[in-house]
PDB file of C-alpha atoms and ligand atoms in Angstrom:
ATOM      1  CA  MET A  17      23.190 -35.517   8.766  1.00 87.00           C
ATOM      2  CA  LYS A  18      25.764 -34.033  11.056  1.00 95.00           C
ATOM      3  CA  ARG A  19      26.738 -30.646  10.442  1.00 98.00           C
ATOM      4  CA  LYS A  20      30.651 -30.847  10.201  1.00 98.00           C
ATOM      5  CA  ALA A  21      32.855 -27.664   9.936  1.00 98.00           C
ATOM      6  CA  VAL A  22      36.292 -27.346   9.145  1.00 98.00           C
ATOM      7  CA  PHE A  23      38.311 -24.589  10.988  1.00 98.00           C
ATOM      8  CA  PRO A  24      41.445 -24.276   9.052  1.00 98.00           C
ATOM      9  CA  GLY A  25      44.470 -21.959  10.221  1.00 97.00           C
ATOM     10  CA  SER A  26      47.858 -21.634  11.279  1.00 97.00           C
ATOM     11  CA  PHE A  27      47.303 -21.959  14.796  1.00 98.00           C
ATOM     12  CA  ASP A  28      50.851 -20.410  15.951  1.00 98.00           C
ATOM     13  CA  PRO A  29      49.720 -20.318  18.648  1.00 98.00           C
ATOM     14  CA  ILE A  30      46.473 -20.992  19.401  1.00 98.00           C
ATOM     15  CA  THR A  31      44.715 -17.523  21.008  1.00 98.00           C
ATOM     16  CA  LEU A  32      41.375 -16.612  22.977  1.00 98.00           C
ATOM     17  CA  GLY A  33      40.939 -15.088  19.238  1.00 98.00           C
ATOM     18  CA  HIS A  34      40.527 -18.540  17.624  1.00 98.00           C
ATOM     19  CA  CYS A  35      39.109 -20.088  21.057  1.00 98.00           C
ATOM     20  CA  ASP A  36      36.444 -17.672  20.848  1.00 98.00           C
ATOM     21  CA  ILE A  37      35.257 -18.328  17.461  1.00 98.00           C
ATOM     22  CA  ILE A  38      35.492 -22.000  18.038  1.00 98.00           C
ATOM     23  CA  GLU A  39      33.085 -21.961  21.324  1.00 98.00           C
ATOM     24  CA  ARG A  40      30.656 -19.873  19.043  1.00 98.00           C
ATOM     25  CA  GLY A  41      30.778 -22.909  16.396  1.00 98.00           C
ATOM     26  CA  LEU A  42      30.280 -25.235  18.594  1.00 98.00           C
ATOM     27  CA  GLN A  43      26.418 -23.830  19.111  1.00 98.00           C
ATOM     28  CA  MET A  44      26.055 -24.247  15.254  1.00 98.00           C
ATOM     29  CA  PHE A  45      27.916 -27.254  14.551  1.00 98.00           C
ATOM     30  CA  ASP A  46      27.551 -31.174  15.635  1.00 98.00           C
ATOM     31  CA  GLU A  47      31.379 -31.536  14.932  1.00 98.00           C
ATOM     32  CA  ILE A  48      34.058 -29.198  14.486  1.00 98.00           C
ATOM     33  CA  VAL A  49      37.752 -30.417  12.780  1.00 98.00           C
ATOM     34  CA  LEU A  50      40.662 -28.205  13.927  1.00 98.00           C
ATOM     35  CA  ALA A  51      42.816 -28.220  10.713  1.00 98.00           C
ATOM     36  CA  ILE A  52      46.222 -27.286  10.993  1.00 98.00           C
ATOM     37  CA  GLY A  53      47.817 -26.280   7.214  1.00 96.00           C
ATOM     38  CA  VAL A  54      50.929 -27.610   6.593  1.00 94.00           C
ATOM     39  CA  ASN A  55      52.929 -24.505   4.353  1.00 88.00           C
ATOM     40  CA  SER A  56      56.357 -25.707   3.736  1.00 83.00           C
ATOM     41  CA  ALA A  57      57.132 -22.530   2.246  1.00 88.00           C
ATOM     42  CA  LYS A  58      55.915 -20.647   5.524  1.00 90.00           C
ATOM     43  CA  LYS A  59      57.727 -20.061   8.570  1.00 93.00           C
ATOM     44  CA  TYR A  60      56.394 -20.769  11.948  1.00 95.00           C
ATOM     45  CA  THR A  61      57.618 -20.197  15.701  1.00 96.00           C
ATOM     46  CA  PHE A  62      56.098 -23.123  16.925  1.00 96.00           C
ATOM     47  CA  SER A  63      56.471 -26.542  15.368  1.00 95.00           C
ATOM     48  CA  LEU A  64      53.595 -28.574  13.765  1.00 96.00           C
ATOM     49  CA  GLU A  65      53.816 -30.934  16.944  1.00 97.00           C
ATOM     50  CA  GLN A  66      53.521 -28.044  19.201  1.00 97.00           C
ATOM     51  CA  ARG A  67      50.762 -25.982  17.764  1.00 98.00           C
ATOM     52  CA  LYS A  68      49.090 -29.656  17.589  1.00 98.00           C
ATOM     53  CA  ALA A  69      49.531 -30.191  21.162  1.00 98.00           C
ATOM     54  CA  PHE A  70      48.310 -26.844  22.396  1.00 98.00           C
ATOM     55  CA  LEU A  71      44.846 -27.739  20.617  1.00 98.00           C
ATOM     56  CA  GLU A  72      44.784 -30.739  21.844  1.00 98.00           C
ATOM     57  CA  ALA A  73      45.294 -29.876  25.343  1.00 97.00           C
ATOM     58  CA  THR A  74      43.296 -26.880  24.708  1.00 97.00           C
ATOM     59  CA  PHE A  75      40.299 -28.913  23.744  1.00 97.00           C
ATOM     60  CA  ALA A  76      41.107 -31.899  25.833  1.00 96.00           C
ATOM     61  CA  GLY A  77      37.366 -33.872  26.720  1.00 92.00           C
ATOM     62  CA  GLU A  78      35.635 -31.912  24.105  1.00 97.00           C
ATOM     63  CA  GLU A  79      33.886 -34.886  21.994  1.00 97.00           C
ATOM     64  CA  LYS A  80      32.324 -32.619  19.140  1.00 98.00           C
ATOM     65  CA  ILE A  81      36.137 -31.306  18.310  1.00 98.00           C
ATOM     66  CA  SER A  82      38.951 -33.632  16.598  1.00 98.00           C
ATOM     67  CA  ILE A  83      42.494 -32.032  15.791  1.00 98.00           C
ATOM     68  CA  ALA A  84      43.786 -32.734  12.150  1.00 98.00           C
ATOM     69  CA  THR A  85      46.911 -31.680   9.967  1.00 98.00           C
ATOM     70  CA  TYR A  86      46.720 -31.656   6.181  1.00 97.00           C
ATOM     71  CA  GLU A  87      48.820 -30.730   3.078  1.00 96.00           C
ATOM     72  CA  THR A  88      46.630 -30.191   0.691  1.00 96.00           C
ATOM     73  CA  LEU A  89      43.632 -27.620  -0.509  1.00 97.00           C
ATOM     74  CA  THR A  90      40.782 -26.715   2.121  1.00 97.00           C
ATOM     75  CA  ILE A  91      38.535 -28.153  -0.004  1.00 98.00           C
ATOM     76  CA  ASP A  92      40.229 -31.198  -1.013  1.00 98.00           C
ATOM     77  CA  PHE A  93      41.078 -31.465   3.197  1.00 98.00           C
ATOM     78  CA  CYS A  94      36.903 -30.853   3.757  1.00 98.00           C
ATOM     79  CA  LYS A  95      36.212 -33.297   1.313  1.00 97.00           C
ATOM     80  CA  SER A  96      38.299 -36.087   3.125  1.00 98.00           C
ATOM     81  CA  VAL A  97      36.485 -35.314   5.985  1.00 98.00           C
ATOM     82  CA  GLU A  98      33.151 -35.022   4.691  1.00 98.00           C
ATOM     83  CA  ALA A  99      32.750 -31.799   6.309  1.00 98.00           C
ATOM     84  CA  GLN A 100      30.318 -29.299   4.462  1.00 98.00           C
ATOM     85  CA  PHE A 101      31.580 -26.205   6.092  1.00 98.00           C
ATOM     86  CA  ILE A 102      34.746 -23.863   6.551  1.00 98.00           C
ATOM     87  CA  LEU A 103      34.799 -21.829   9.406  1.00 98.00           C
ATOM     88  CA  ARG A 104      36.504 -18.606   9.672  1.00 98.00           C
ATOM     89  CA  GLY A 105      36.556 -15.735  12.013  1.00 98.00           C
ATOM     90  CA  LEU A 106      36.763 -11.867  10.541  1.00 98.00           C
ATOM     91  CA  ARG A 107      38.188  -9.094  12.821  1.00 98.00           C
ATOM     92  CA  SER A 108      38.822  -6.096  10.063  1.00 97.00           C
ATOM     93  CA  THR A 109      38.476  -5.250   6.661  1.00 98.00           C
ATOM     94  CA  THR A 110      41.740  -6.625   6.102  1.00 97.00           C
ATOM     95  CA  ASP A 111      40.825  -9.872   7.408  1.00 97.00           C
ATOM     96  CA  PHE A 112      37.607  -9.517   5.086  1.00 98.00           C
ATOM     97  CA  ASN A 113      39.903  -8.909   1.881  1.00 98.00           C
ATOM     98  CA  TYR A 114      41.963 -11.464   2.433  1.00 97.00           C
ATOM     99  CA  GLU A 115      39.279 -13.747   2.787  1.00 98.00           C
ATOM    100  CA  ARG A 116      36.744 -13.281   0.309  1.00 98.00           C
ATOM    101  CA  PRO A 117      38.360 -14.318  -2.608  1.00 98.00           C
ATOM    102  CA  ILE A 118      39.605 -17.568  -0.568  1.00 98.00           C
ATOM    103  CA  ALA A 119      35.644 -18.584   0.055  1.00 98.00           C
ATOM    104  CA  GLN A 120      34.924 -17.442  -3.442  1.00 98.00           C
ATOM    105  CA  THR A 121      37.255 -19.452  -4.842  1.00 98.00           C
ATOM    106  CA  ASN A 122      37.026 -22.549  -2.719  1.00 98.00           C
ATOM    107  CA  ARG A 123      32.783 -22.347  -3.817  1.00 97.00           C
ATOM    108  CA  ALA A 124      33.888 -21.825  -7.186  1.00 98.00           C
ATOM    109  CA  MET A 125      36.016 -25.317  -6.643  1.00 97.00           C
ATOM    110  CA  ASP A 126      33.282 -27.133  -4.698  1.00 97.00           C
ATOM    111  CA  SER A 127      29.481 -25.333  -4.068  1.00 97.00           C
ATOM    112  CA  GLU A 128      28.581 -28.257  -1.692  1.00 97.00           C
ATOM    113  CA  VAL A 129      31.081 -26.428   0.638  1.00 98.00           C
ATOM    114  CA  GLU A 130      30.278 -23.240   2.466  1.00 98.00           C
ATOM    115  CA  THR A 131      32.439 -20.774   4.345  1.00 98.00           C
ATOM    116  CA  VAL A 132      30.937 -19.608   6.931  1.00 98.00           C
ATOM    117  CA  PHE A 133      32.299 -16.064   8.811  1.00 98.00           C
ATOM    118  CA  LEU A 134      31.940 -15.206  12.766  1.00 98.00           C
ATOM    119  CA  MET A 135      32.553 -11.617  13.258  1.00 98.00           C
ATOM    120  CA  ALA A 136      35.488 -11.336  16.289  1.00 98.00           C
ATOM    121  CA  SER A 137      33.488 -10.633  19.358  1.00 98.00           C
ATOM    122  CA  PRO A 138      34.804  -6.968  20.589  1.00 98.00           C
ATOM    123  CA  ALA A 139      37.155  -8.268  23.921  1.00 97.00           C
ATOM    124  CA  VAL A 140      39.174 -10.629  20.964  1.00 98.00           C
ATOM    125  CA  THR A 141      39.334  -8.334  18.190  1.00 98.00           C
ATOM    126  CA  HIS A 142      42.739  -7.129  18.671  1.00 97.00           C
ATOM    127  CA  VAL A 143      44.468 -10.489  19.508  1.00 98.00           C
ATOM    128  CA  SER A 144      46.052 -12.298  17.070  1.00 98.00           C
ATOM    129  CA  SER A 145      48.778 -15.109  17.042  1.00 98.00           C
ATOM    130  CA  SER A 146      51.512 -12.289  15.763  1.00 97.00           C
ATOM    131  CA  ILE A 147      50.758  -9.997  18.407  1.00 98.00           C
ATOM    132  CA  VAL A 148      51.212 -13.167  20.944  1.00 98.00           C
ATOM    133  CA  ARG A 149      54.410 -14.358  18.999  1.00 97.00           C
ATOM    134  CA  GLU A 150      55.854 -10.749  19.439  1.00 97.00           C
ATOM    135  CA  ILE A 151      55.343 -10.505  22.937  1.00 97.00           C
ATOM    136  CA  MET A 152      57.026 -13.793  23.654  1.00 95.00           C
ATOM    137  CA  LYS A 153      59.862 -12.979  21.451  1.00 95.00           C
ATOM    138  CA  TYR A 154      60.899  -9.794  24.241  1.00 97.00           C
ATOM    139  CA  ASP A 155      59.598 -11.897  26.912  1.00 95.00           C
ATOM    140  CA  GLY A 156      56.855  -9.219  27.664  1.00 96.00           C
ATOM    141  CA  ASN A 157      53.186 -10.431  29.316  1.00 96.00           C
ATOM    142  CA  TYR A 158      50.950 -12.335  26.722  1.00 96.00           C
ATOM    143  CA  GLN A 159      48.968 -14.301  29.480  1.00 96.00           C
ATOM    144  CA  HIS A 160      45.856 -12.882  28.843  1.00 96.00           C
ATOM    145  CA  LEU A 161      45.739 -13.270  24.877  1.00 98.00           C
ATOM    146  CA  VAL A 162      46.133 -17.137  25.131  1.00 98.00           C
ATOM    147  CA  PRO A 163      44.382 -19.982  26.866  1.00 97.00           C
ATOM    148  CA  ASP A 164      45.692 -21.626  30.151  1.00 95.00           C
ATOM    149  CA  THR A 165      47.303 -24.528  27.784  1.00 95.00           C
ATOM    150  CA  VAL A 166      49.739 -22.184  26.250  1.00 95.00           C
ATOM    151  CA  ARG A 167      50.444 -19.944  29.184  1.00 89.00           C
ATOM    152  CA  LYS A 168      52.449 -22.786  30.891  1.00 74.00           C
TER     153      LYS A 168
HETATM  154  P1  LIG B 223      45.644 -18.104   9.119  1.00 72.63           P
HETATM  155  O1  LIG B 223      47.309 -18.479   8.783  1.00 72.63           O
HETATM  156  O2  LIG B 223      45.152 -19.180   8.252  1.00 72.63           O
HETATM  157  O3  LIG B 223      45.165 -17.057   9.028  1.00 72.63           O
HETATM  158  P2  LIG B 223      45.491 -18.187  11.777  1.00 72.63           P
HETATM  159  O4  LIG B 223      45.646 -19.105  12.608  1.00 72.63           O
HETATM  160  O5  LIG B 223      46.329 -16.992  11.915  1.00 72.63           O
HETATM  161  O6  LIG B 223      45.698 -18.949  10.703  1.00 72.63           O
HETATM  162  O7  LIG B 223      43.704 -17.483  11.920  1.00 72.63           O
HETATM  163  C1  LIG B 223      42.719 -19.024  11.542  1.00 72.63           C
HETATM  164  C2  LIG B 223      41.560 -18.279  11.506  1.00 72.63           C
HETATM  165  O8  LIG B 223      41.402 -17.642  12.626  1.00 72.63           O
HETATM  166  C3  LIG B 223      41.354 -17.304  10.476  1.00 72.63           C
HETATM  167  O9  LIG B 223      39.882 -17.136  10.093  1.00 72.63           O
HETATM  168  C4  LIG B 223      41.685 -16.173  11.668  1.00 72.63           C
HETATM  169  O10 LIG B 223      40.764 -14.868  10.820  1.00 72.63           O
HETATM  170  C5  LIG B 223      40.699 -16.258  12.382  1.00 72.63           C
HETATM  171  N1  LIG B 223      40.665 -15.550  14.295  1.00 72.63           N
HETATM  172  C6  LIG B 223      42.355 -15.641  14.501  1.00 72.63           C
HETATM  173  N2  LIG B 223      42.613 -14.386  15.642  1.00 72.63           N
HETATM  174  C7  LIG B 223      41.098 -14.623  15.687  1.00 72.63           C
HETATM  175  C8  LIG B 223      40.412 -13.123  16.676  1.00 72.63           C
HETATM  176  N3  LIG B 223      41.264 -12.553  17.841  1.00 72.63           N
HETATM  177  N4  LIG B 223      39.431 -13.030  16.304  1.00 72.63           N
HETATM  178  C9  LIG B 223      38.591 -13.782  15.758  1.00 72.63           C
HETATM  179  N5  LIG B 223      38.829 -14.543  14.950  1.00 72.63           N
HETATM  180  C10 LIG B 223      40.432 -14.898  14.925  1.00 72.63           C
END
């Protein structure tokens, strides 16, 4: 059976931190679905279409990667695409404390879907979409934090 993972996120915008987790995930999984969760209560800087376009451009030609959006619980989305894994990245204890109850709740809802965490690579531990947005807001240089496709 193919090992399929969902990498859920806001990707507002995609950063080199996300890319690091995705590239390492490709060594572990046969397929990865980059899934943008649509949360109507949350405000985003980039539109859903723009965030999706960034992902598509960044991973164009990568056969193992597909891009999707979803408006359900992440665990239900995993079932709908027949993924056995949820991929997430950990940068800090803040990430850990946020992720732990979510992963445990997801597992309680469906024990067939495992959440797999990859520790952020030291070179990108400080990178986050919110830092990129902040630099963009003040017209600073964020080029070293994002893939080429977002730089343009
Ligand atoms: P969400 O709103 O779901 O947290 P994000 O797009 O901010 O969406 O993050 C998606 C995933 O990518 C999360 O697991 C987050 O921890 C991970 N991530 C984001 N930036 C980095 C980074 N610099 N290094 C490792 N993982 C990261």
